[in-house]
mmCIF file of C-alpha atoms and ligand atoms in Angstrom:
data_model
loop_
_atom_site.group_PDB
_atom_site.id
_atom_site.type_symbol
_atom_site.label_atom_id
_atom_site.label_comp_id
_atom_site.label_asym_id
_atom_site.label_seq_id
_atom_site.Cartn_x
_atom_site.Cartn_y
_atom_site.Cartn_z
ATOM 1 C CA UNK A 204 -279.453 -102.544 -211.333
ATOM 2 C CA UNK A 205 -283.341 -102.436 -209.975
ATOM 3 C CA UNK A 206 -284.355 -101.460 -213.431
ATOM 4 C CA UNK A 207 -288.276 -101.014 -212.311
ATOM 5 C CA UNK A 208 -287.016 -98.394 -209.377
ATOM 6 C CA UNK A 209 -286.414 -96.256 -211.877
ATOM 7 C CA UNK A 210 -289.920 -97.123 -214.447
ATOM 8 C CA UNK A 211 -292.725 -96.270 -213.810
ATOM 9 C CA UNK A 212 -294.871 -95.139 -216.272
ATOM 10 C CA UNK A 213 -296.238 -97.689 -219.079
ATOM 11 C CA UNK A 214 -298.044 -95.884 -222.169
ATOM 12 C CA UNK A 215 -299.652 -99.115 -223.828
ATOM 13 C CA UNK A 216 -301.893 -101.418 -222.064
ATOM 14 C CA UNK A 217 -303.187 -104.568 -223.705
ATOM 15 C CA UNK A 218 -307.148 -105.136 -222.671
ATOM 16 C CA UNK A 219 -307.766 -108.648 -224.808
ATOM 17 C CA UNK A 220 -310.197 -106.789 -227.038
ATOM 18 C CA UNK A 221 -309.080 -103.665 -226.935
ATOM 19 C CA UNK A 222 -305.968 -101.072 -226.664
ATOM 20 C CA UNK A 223 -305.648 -98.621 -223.965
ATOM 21 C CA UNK A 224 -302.844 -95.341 -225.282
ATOM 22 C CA UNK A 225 -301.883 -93.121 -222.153
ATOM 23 C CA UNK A 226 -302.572 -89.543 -223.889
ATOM 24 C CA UNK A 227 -299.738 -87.640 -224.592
ATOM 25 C CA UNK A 228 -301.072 -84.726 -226.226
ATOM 26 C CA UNK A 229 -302.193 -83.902 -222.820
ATOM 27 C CA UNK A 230 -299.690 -85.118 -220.226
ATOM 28 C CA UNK A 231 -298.743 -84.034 -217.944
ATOM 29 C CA UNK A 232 -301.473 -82.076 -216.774
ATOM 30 C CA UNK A 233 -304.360 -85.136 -217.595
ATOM 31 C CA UNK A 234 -303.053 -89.003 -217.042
ATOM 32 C CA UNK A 235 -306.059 -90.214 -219.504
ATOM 33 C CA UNK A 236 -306.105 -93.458 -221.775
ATOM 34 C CA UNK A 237 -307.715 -93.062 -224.814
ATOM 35 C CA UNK A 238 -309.356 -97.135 -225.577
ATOM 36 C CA UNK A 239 -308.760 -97.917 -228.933
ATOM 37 C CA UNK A 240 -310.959 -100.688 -230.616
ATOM 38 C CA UNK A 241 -309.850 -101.255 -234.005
ATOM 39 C CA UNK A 242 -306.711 -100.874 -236.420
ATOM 40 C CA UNK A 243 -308.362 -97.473 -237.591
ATOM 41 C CA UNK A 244 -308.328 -95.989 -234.197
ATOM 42 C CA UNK A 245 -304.798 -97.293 -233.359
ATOM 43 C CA UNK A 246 -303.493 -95.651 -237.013
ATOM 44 C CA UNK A 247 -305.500 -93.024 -235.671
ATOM 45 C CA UNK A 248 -303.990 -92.405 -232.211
ATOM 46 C CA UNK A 249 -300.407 -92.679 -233.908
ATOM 47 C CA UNK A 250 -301.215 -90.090 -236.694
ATOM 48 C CA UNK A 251 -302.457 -87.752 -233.687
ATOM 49 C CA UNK A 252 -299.506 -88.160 -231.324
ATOM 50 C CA UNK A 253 -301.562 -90.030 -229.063
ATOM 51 C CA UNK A 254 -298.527 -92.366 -228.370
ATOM 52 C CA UNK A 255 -295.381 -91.597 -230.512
ATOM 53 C CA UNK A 256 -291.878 -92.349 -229.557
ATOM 54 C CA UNK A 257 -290.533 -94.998 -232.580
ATOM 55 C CA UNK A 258 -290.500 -98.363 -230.858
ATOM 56 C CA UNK A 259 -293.865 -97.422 -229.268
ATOM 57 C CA UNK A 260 -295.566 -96.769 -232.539
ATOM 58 C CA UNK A 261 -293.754 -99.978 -233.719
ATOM 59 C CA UNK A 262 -295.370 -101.539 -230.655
ATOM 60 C CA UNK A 263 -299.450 -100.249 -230.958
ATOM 61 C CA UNK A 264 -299.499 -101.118 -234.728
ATOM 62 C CA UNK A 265 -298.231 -104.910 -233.883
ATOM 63 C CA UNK A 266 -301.598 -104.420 -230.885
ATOM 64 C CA UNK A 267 -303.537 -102.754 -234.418
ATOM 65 C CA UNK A 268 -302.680 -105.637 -236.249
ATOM 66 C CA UNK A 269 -304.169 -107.770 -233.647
ATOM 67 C CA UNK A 270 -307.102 -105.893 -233.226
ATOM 68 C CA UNK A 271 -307.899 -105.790 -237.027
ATOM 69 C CA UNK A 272 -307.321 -110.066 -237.023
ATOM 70 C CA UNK A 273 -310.077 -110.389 -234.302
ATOM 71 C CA UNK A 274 -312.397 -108.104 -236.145
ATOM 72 C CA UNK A 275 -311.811 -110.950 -239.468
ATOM 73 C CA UNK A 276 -312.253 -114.088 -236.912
ATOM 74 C CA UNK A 277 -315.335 -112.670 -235.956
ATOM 75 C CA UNK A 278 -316.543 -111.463 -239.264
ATOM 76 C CA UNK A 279 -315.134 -114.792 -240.645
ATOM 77 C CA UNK A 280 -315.104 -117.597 -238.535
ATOM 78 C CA UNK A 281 -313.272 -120.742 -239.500
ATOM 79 C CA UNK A 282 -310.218 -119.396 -241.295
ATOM 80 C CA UNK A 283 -307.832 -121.878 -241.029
ATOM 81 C CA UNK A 284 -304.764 -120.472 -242.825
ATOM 82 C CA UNK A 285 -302.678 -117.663 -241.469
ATOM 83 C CA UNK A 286 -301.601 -116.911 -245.454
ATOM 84 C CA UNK A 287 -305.397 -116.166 -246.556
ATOM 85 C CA UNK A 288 -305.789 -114.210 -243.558
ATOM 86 C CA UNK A 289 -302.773 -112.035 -244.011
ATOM 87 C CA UNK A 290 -303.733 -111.099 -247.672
ATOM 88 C CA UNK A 291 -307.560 -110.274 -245.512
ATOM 89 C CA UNK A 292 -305.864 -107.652 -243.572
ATOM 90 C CA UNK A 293 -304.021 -106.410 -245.839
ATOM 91 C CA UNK A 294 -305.321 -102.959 -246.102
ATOM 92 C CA UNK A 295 -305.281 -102.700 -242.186
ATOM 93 C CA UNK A 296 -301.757 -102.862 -241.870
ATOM 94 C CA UNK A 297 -301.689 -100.486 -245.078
ATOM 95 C CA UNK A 298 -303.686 -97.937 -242.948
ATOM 96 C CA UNK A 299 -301.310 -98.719 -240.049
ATOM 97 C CA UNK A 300 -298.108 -98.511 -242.243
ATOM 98 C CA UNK A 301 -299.412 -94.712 -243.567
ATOM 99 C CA UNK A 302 -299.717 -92.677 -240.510
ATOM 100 C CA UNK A 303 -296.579 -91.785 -240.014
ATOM 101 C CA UNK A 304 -293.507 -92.269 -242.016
ATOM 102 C CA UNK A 305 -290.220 -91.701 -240.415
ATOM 103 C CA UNK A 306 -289.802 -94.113 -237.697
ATOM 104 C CA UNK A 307 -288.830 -97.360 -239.616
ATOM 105 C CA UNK A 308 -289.826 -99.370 -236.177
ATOM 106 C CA UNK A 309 -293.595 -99.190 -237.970
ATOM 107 C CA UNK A 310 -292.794 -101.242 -240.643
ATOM 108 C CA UNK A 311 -290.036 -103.449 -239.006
ATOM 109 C CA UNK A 312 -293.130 -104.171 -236.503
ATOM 110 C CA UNK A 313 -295.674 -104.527 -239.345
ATOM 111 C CA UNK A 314 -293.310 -107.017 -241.321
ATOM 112 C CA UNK A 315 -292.340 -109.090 -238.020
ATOM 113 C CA UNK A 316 -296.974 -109.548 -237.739
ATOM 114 C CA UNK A 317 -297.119 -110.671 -240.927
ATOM 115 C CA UNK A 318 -294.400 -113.026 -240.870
ATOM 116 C CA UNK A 319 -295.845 -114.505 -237.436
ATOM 117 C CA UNK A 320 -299.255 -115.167 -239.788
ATOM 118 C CA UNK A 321 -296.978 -116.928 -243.379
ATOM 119 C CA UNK A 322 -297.574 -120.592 -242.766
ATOM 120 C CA UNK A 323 -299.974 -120.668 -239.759
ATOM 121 C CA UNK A 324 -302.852 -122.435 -239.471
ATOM 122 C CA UNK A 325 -305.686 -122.392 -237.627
ATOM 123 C CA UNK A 326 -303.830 -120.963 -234.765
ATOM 124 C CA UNK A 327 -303.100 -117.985 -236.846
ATOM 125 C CA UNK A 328 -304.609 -115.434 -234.872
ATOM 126 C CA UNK A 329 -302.946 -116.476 -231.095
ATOM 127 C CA UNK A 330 -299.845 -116.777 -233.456
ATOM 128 C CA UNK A 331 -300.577 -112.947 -233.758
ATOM 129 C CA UNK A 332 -301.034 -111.984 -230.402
ATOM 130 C CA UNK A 333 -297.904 -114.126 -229.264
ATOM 131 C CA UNK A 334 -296.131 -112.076 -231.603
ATOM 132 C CA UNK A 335 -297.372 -108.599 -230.313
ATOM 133 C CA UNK A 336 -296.339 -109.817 -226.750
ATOM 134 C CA UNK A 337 -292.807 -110.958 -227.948
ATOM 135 C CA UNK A 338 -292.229 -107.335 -229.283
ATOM 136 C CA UNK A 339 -293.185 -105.563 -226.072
ATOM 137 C CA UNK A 340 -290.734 -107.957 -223.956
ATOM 138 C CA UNK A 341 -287.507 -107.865 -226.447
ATOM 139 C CA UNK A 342 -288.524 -103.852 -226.426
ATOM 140 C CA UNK A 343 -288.049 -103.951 -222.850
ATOM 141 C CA UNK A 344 -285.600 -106.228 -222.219
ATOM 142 C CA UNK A 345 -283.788 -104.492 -225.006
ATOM 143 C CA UNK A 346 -284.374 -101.426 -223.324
ATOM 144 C CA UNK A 347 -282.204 -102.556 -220.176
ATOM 145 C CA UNK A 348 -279.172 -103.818 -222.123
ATOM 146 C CA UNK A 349 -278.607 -100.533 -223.811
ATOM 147 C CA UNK A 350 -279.360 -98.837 -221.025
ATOM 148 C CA UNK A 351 -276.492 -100.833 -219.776
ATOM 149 C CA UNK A 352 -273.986 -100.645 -222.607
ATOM 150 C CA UNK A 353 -274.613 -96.626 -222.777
ATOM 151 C CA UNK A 354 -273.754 -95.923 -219.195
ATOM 152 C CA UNK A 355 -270.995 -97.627 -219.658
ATOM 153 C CA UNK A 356 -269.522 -95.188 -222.112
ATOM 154 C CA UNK A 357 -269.863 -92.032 -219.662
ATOM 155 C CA UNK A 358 -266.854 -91.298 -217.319
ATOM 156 C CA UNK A 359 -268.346 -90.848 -213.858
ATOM 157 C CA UNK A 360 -269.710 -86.848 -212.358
ATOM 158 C CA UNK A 361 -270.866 -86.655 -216.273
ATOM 159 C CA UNK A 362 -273.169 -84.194 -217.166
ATOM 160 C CA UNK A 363 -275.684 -84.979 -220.315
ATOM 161 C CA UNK A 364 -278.094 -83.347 -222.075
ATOM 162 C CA UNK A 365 -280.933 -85.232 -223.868
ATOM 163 C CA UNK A 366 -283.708 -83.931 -226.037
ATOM 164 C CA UNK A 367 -287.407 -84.955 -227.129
ATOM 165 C CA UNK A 368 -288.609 -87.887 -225.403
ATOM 166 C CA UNK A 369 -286.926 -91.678 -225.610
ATOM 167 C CA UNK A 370 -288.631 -92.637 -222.093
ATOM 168 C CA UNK A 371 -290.555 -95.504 -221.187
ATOM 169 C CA UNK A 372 -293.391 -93.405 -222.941
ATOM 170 C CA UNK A 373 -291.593 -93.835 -226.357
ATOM 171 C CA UNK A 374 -290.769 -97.522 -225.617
ATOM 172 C CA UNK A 375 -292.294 -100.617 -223.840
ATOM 173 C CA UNK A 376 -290.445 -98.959 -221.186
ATOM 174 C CA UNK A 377 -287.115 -97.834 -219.245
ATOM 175 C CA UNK A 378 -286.294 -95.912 -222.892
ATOM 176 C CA UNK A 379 -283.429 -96.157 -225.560
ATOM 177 C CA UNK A 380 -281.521 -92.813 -224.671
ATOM 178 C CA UNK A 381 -283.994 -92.011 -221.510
ATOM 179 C CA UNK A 382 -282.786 -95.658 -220.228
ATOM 180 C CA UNK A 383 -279.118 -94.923 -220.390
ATOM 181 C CA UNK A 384 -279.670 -91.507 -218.744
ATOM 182 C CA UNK A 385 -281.448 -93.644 -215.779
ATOM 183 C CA UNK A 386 -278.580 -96.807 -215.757
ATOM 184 C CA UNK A 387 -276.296 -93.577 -215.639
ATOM 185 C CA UNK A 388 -277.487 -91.801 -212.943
ATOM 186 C CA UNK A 389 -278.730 -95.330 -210.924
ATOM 187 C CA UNK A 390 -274.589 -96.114 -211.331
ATOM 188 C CA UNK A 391 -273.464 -92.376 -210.472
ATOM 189 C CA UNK A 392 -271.901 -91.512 -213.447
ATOM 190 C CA UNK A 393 -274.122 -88.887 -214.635
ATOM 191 C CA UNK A 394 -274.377 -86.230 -211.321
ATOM 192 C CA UNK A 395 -276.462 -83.383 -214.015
ATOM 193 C CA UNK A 396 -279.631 -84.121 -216.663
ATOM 194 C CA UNK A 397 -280.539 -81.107 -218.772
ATOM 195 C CA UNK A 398 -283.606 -81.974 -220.915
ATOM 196 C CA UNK A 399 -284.207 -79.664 -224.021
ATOM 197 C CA UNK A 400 -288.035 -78.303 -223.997
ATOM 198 C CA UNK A 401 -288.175 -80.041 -228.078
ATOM 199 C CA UNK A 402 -290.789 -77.016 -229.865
ATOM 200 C CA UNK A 403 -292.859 -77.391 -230.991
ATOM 201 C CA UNK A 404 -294.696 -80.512 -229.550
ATOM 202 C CA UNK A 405 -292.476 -79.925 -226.259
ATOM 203 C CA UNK A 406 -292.278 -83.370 -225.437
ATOM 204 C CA UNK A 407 -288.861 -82.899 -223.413
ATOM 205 C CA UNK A 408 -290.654 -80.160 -221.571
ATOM 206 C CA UNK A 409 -294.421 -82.087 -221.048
ATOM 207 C CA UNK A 410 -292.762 -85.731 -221.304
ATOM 208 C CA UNK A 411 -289.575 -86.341 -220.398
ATOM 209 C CA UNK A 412 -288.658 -83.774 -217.626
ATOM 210 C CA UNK A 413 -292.110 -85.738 -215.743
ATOM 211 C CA UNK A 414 -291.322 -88.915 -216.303
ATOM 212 C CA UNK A 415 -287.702 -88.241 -214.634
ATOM 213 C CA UNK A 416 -289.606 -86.623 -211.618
ATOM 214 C CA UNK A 417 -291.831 -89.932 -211.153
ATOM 215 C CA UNK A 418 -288.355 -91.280 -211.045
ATOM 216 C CA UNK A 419 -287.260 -89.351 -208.533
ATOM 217 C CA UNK A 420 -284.163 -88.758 -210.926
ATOM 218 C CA UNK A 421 -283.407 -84.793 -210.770
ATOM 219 C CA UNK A 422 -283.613 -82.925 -214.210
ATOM 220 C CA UNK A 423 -282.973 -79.284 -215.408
ATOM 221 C CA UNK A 424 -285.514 -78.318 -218.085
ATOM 222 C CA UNK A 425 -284.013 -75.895 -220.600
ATOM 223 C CA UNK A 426 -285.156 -74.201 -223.663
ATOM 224 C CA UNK A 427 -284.056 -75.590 -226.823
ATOM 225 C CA UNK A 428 -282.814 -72.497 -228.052
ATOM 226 C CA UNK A 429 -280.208 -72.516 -224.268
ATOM 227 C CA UNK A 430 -278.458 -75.683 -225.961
ATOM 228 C CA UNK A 431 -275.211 -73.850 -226.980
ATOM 229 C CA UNK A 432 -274.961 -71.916 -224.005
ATOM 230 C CA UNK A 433 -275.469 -74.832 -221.661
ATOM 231 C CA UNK A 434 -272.911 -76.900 -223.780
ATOM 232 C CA UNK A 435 -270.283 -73.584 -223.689
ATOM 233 C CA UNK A 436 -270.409 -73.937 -219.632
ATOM 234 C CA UNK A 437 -269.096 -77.302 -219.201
ATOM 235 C CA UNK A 438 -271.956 -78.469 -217.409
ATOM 236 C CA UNK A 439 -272.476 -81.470 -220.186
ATOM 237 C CA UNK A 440 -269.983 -84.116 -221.482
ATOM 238 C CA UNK A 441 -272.560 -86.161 -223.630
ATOM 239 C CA UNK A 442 -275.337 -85.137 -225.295
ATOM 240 C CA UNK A 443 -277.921 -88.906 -225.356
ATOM 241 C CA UNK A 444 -280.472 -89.026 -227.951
ATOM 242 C CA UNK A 445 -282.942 -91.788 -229.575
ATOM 243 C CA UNK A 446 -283.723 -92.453 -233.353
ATOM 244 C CA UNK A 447 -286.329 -92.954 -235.780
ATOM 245 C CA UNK A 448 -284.098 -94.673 -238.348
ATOM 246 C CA UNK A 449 -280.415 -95.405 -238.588
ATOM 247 C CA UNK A 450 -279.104 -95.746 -241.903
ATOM 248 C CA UNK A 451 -276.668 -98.268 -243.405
ATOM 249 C CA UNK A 452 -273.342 -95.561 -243.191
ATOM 250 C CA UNK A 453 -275.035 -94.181 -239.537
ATOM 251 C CA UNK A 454 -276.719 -91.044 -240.455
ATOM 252 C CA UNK A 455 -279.720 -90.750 -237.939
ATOM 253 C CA UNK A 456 -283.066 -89.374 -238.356
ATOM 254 C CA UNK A 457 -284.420 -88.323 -234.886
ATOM 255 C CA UNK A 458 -286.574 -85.054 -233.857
ATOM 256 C CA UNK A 459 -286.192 -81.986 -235.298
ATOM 257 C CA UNK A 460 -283.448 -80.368 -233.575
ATOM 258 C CA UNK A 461 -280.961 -82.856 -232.861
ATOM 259 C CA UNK A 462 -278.788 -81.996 -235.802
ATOM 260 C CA UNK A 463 -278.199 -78.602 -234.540
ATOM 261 C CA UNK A 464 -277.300 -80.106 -230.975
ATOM 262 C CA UNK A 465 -274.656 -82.506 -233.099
ATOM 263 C CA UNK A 466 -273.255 -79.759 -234.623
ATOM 264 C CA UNK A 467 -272.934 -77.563 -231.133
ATOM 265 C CA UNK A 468 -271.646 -80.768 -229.343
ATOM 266 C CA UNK A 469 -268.802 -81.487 -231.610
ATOM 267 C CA UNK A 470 -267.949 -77.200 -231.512
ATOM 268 C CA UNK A 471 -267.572 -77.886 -228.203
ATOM 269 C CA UNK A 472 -265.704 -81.043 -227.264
ATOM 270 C CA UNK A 473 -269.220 -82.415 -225.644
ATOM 271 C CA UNK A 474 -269.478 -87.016 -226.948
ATOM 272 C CA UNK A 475 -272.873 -87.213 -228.632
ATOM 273 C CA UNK A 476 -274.498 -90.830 -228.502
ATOM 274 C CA UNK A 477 -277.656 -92.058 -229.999
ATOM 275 C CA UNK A 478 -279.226 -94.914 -228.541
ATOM 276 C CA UNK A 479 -281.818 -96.728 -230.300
ATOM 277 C CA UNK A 480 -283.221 -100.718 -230.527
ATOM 278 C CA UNK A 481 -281.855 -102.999 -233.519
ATOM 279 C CA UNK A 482 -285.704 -102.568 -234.830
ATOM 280 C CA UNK A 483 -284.574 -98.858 -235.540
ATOM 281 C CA UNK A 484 -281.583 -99.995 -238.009
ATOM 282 C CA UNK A 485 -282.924 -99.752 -241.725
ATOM 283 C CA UNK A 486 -279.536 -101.245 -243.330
ATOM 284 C CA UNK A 487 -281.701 -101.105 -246.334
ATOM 285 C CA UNK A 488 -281.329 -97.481 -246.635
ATOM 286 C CA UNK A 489 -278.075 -96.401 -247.779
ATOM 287 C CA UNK A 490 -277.591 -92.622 -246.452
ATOM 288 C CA UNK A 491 -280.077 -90.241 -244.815
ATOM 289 C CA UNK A 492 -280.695 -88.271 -247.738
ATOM 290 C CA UNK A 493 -283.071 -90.979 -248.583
ATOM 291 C CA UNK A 494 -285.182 -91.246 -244.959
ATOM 292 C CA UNK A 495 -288.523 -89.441 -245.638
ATOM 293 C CA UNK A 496 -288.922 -86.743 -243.595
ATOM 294 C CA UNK A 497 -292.134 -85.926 -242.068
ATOM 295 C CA UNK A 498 -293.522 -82.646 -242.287
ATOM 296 C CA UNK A 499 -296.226 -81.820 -240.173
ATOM 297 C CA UNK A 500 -299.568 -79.303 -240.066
ATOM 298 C CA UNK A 501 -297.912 -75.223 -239.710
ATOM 299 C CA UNK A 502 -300.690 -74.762 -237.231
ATOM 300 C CA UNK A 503 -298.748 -76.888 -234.751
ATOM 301 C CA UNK A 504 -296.021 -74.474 -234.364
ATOM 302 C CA UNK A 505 -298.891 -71.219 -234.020
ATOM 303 C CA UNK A 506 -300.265 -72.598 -231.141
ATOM 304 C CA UNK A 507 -299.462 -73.740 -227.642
ATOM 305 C CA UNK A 508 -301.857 -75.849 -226.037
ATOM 306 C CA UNK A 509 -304.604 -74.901 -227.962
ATOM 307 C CA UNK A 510 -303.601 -71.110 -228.024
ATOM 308 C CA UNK A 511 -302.758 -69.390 -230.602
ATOM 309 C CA UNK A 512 -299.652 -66.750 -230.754
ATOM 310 C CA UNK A 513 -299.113 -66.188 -233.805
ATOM 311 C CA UNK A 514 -301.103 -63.574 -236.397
ATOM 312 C CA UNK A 515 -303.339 -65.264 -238.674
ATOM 313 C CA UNK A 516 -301.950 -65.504 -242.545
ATOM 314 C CA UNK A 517 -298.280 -66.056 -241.142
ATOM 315 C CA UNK A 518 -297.002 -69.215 -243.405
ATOM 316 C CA UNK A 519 -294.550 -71.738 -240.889
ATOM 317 C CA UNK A 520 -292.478 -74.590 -242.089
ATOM 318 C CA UNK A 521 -292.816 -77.877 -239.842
ATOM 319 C CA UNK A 522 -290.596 -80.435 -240.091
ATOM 320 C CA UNK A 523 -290.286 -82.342 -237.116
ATOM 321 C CA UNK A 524 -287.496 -85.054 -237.840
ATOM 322 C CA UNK A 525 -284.110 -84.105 -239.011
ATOM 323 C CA UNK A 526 -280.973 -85.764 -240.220
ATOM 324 C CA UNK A 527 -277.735 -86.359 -238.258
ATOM 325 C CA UNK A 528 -274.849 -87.075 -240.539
ATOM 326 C CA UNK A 529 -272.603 -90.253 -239.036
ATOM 327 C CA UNK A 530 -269.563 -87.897 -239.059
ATOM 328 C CA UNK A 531 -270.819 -86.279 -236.164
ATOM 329 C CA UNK A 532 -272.031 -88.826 -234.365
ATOM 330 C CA UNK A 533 -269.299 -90.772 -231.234
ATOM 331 C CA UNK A 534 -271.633 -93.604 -230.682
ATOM 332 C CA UNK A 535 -274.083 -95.705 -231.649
ATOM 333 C CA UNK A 536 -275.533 -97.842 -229.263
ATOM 334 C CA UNK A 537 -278.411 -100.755 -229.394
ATOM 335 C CA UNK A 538 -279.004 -103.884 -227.554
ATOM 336 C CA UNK A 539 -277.249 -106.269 -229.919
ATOM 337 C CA UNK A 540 -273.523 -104.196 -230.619
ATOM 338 C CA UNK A 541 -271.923 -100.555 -229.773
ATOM 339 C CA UNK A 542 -270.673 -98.993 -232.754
ATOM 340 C CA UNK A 543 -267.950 -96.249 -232.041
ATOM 341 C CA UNK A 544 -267.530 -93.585 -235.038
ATOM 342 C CA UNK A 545 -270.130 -95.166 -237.102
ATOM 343 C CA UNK A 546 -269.704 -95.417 -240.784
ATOM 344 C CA UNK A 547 -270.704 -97.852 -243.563
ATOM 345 C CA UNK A 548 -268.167 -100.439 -242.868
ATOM 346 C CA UNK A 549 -268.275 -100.507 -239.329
ATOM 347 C CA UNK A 550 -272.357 -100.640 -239.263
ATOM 348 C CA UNK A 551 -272.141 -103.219 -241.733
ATOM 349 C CA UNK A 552 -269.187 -105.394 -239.398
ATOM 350 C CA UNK A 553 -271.606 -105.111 -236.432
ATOM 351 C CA UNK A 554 -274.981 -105.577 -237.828
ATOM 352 C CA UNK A 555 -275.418 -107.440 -240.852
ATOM 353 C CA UNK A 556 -272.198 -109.578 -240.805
ATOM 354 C CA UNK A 557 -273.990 -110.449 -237.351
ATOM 355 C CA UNK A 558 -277.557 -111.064 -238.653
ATOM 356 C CA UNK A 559 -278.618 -108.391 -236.725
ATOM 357 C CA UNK A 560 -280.352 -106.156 -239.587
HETATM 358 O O1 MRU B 677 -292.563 -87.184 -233.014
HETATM 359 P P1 MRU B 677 -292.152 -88.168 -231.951
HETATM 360 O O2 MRU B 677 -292.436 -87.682 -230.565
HETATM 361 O O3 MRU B 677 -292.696 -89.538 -232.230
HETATM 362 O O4 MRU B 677 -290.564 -88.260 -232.094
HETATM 363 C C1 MRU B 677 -289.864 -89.093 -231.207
HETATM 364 C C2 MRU B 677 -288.400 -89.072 -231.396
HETATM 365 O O5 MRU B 677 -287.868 -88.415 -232.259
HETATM 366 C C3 MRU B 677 -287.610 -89.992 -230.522
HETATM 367 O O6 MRU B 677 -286.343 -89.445 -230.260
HETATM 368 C C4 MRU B 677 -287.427 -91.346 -231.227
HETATM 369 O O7 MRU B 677 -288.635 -91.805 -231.727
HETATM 370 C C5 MRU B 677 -286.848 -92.368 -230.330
HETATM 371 S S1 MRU B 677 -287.963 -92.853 -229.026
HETATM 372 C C6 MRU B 677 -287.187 -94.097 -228.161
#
């Protein structure tokens, strides 16, 4: 398929010296870039929302990483190992590592920098950048075969409902559950797209539903809370999702709300797939009782765009990932293997008997 007919929207743009984050605490109203100029700012801009989306937090850090290496060439010129300069920027990716902790594609991305820097020499810090560069075009290229392998799961004049955003806003592009929605409807299998608004943040309603439209692929906003309804009518056969973290027996941490559409899928005969990059497997982590769950200021779910709705003094409770047991889940699909009914043994079969995680 013409994969960039149907992308066209890139949140991350690499300067040289700096990184440029399309804001999406504001879109879609304001198409702004906020330039970030050091590994503070970038930890900064992902604690803030500023770009979210797992493999596109994965994907700044790697550009923080970067940043905070230049900083220490400058500072320091003539380092000629990549090992002394690793233990240098240390803290850095620390800082990077802390500001947010659900989406395991940080650290993956984190881990893959400072592996690019063990045993360097004085090339070290092109080593670095290389590295950054190699994420973005695996993300992407990634991004395409699932895309692929997804569509090919849903029986043609499918419906689907998706929810938050997995777009190329959350990705180096195309999107992990966004990008089989767009193979889908690019091969005519899926003829409806309902896109969940995602409260509190709204980032189906502000994100995903606009990105569609500069795709010229045709979307039907609904409100979260419409999910059972719409799923009672027939309208959907799949419900597509992304993840923050798949866990060694398939339980999947994505946003806040996408256990509840598990749960109504499977009440009503509706296939629910989650589509996510290999750098989102942690095979480390045995169940998703043990995925930290982040829980985020009350005042975010108070206020919409600035404005506040609720009474002062009311308490709120803001979790915004939650935890999709592998039991409900029909498929789990990355770039390197499909896994149908996911459980321990099967994940294990496909991915680390494979070397994949
Ligand atoms: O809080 P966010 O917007 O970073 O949450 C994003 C999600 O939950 C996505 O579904 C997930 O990161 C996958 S993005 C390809």
């Amino acid at each position: 398929m013409d994969f960039d007919a149907y992308d066209h929207v890139r949140p991350i743009r690499w300067l040289g010296d700096r990184l440029e984050l399309l804001d999406q605490r504001i879109l879609p109203l304001e198409e702004e870039y906020v330039a970030c100029a050091d590994a503070d700012a970038v930890a900064g801009a992902i604690r803030e929302l500023v770009v979210r989306g797992a493999p596109a937090i994965g994907i700044a850090a790697a550009w923080g990483v970067v940043l905070a290496a230049q900083a220490l060439a400058r500072q320091r010129p003539g380092i000629d190992s990549g090992d002394f300069a690793l233990a240098e920027l240390e803290p850095a990716i620390a800082t990077l590592l802390k500001a947010r902790p659900t989406a395991v594609n940080l650290a993956w991305a984190l881990q893959r920098m400072r592996r690019a820097m063990q045993g360097a020499g004085v090339d070290w810090l092109p080593r670095l950048a290389a590295e950054a560069e190699q994420i973005v075009s695996e993300d992407l290229a990634g991004n395409h075969a699932m895309g692929l392998a997804g569509a090919n799961l849903i029986e043609p004049g499918s419906g689907v409902l998706t929810h938050c955003n997995t777009g190329s806003l959350a990705t180096a592009g195309f999107g992990t559950a966004l990008g089989v929605v767009r193979a889908g409807v690019a091969q005519g299998r899926i003829a409806r797209v309902f896109a969940g608004e995602t409260r509190p943040w709204l980032q189906g309603a502000r994100l995903t539903v606009w990105e569609l439209q500069k795709d010229g692929i045709d979307a039907t906003l609904i409100a979260d809370a419409a999910a059972a309804h719409l799923m009672a009518s027939g309208q959907v056969q799949w419900v597509i999702v992304g993840a923050d973290r798949i866990c060694a027996n398939g339980d999947v941490a994505n946003k806040i709300g996408t256990h509840q559409l598990a749960i109504v899928a499977r009440h009503f005969g509706v296939k629910f797939m989650v589509v996510a990059a290999s750098s989102t497997l942690d095979m480390g982590t045995a169940t998703g009782a043990d995925i930290e769950i982040e829980l985020r200021h009350a005042d975010e779910l108070a206020a919409v765009a600035g404005k506040r709705h609720v009474a002062d003094g009311v308490k709120a409770w803001n979790p915004v990932f939650d935890v999709t047991l592998a039991g409900l889940i029909d498929a789990i699909v990355t770039e390197r293997g499909v896994v149908m009914a996911p459980q321990a043994s099967k994940m294990a079969l496909t991915f680390v008997a494979k070397g994949v995680a």
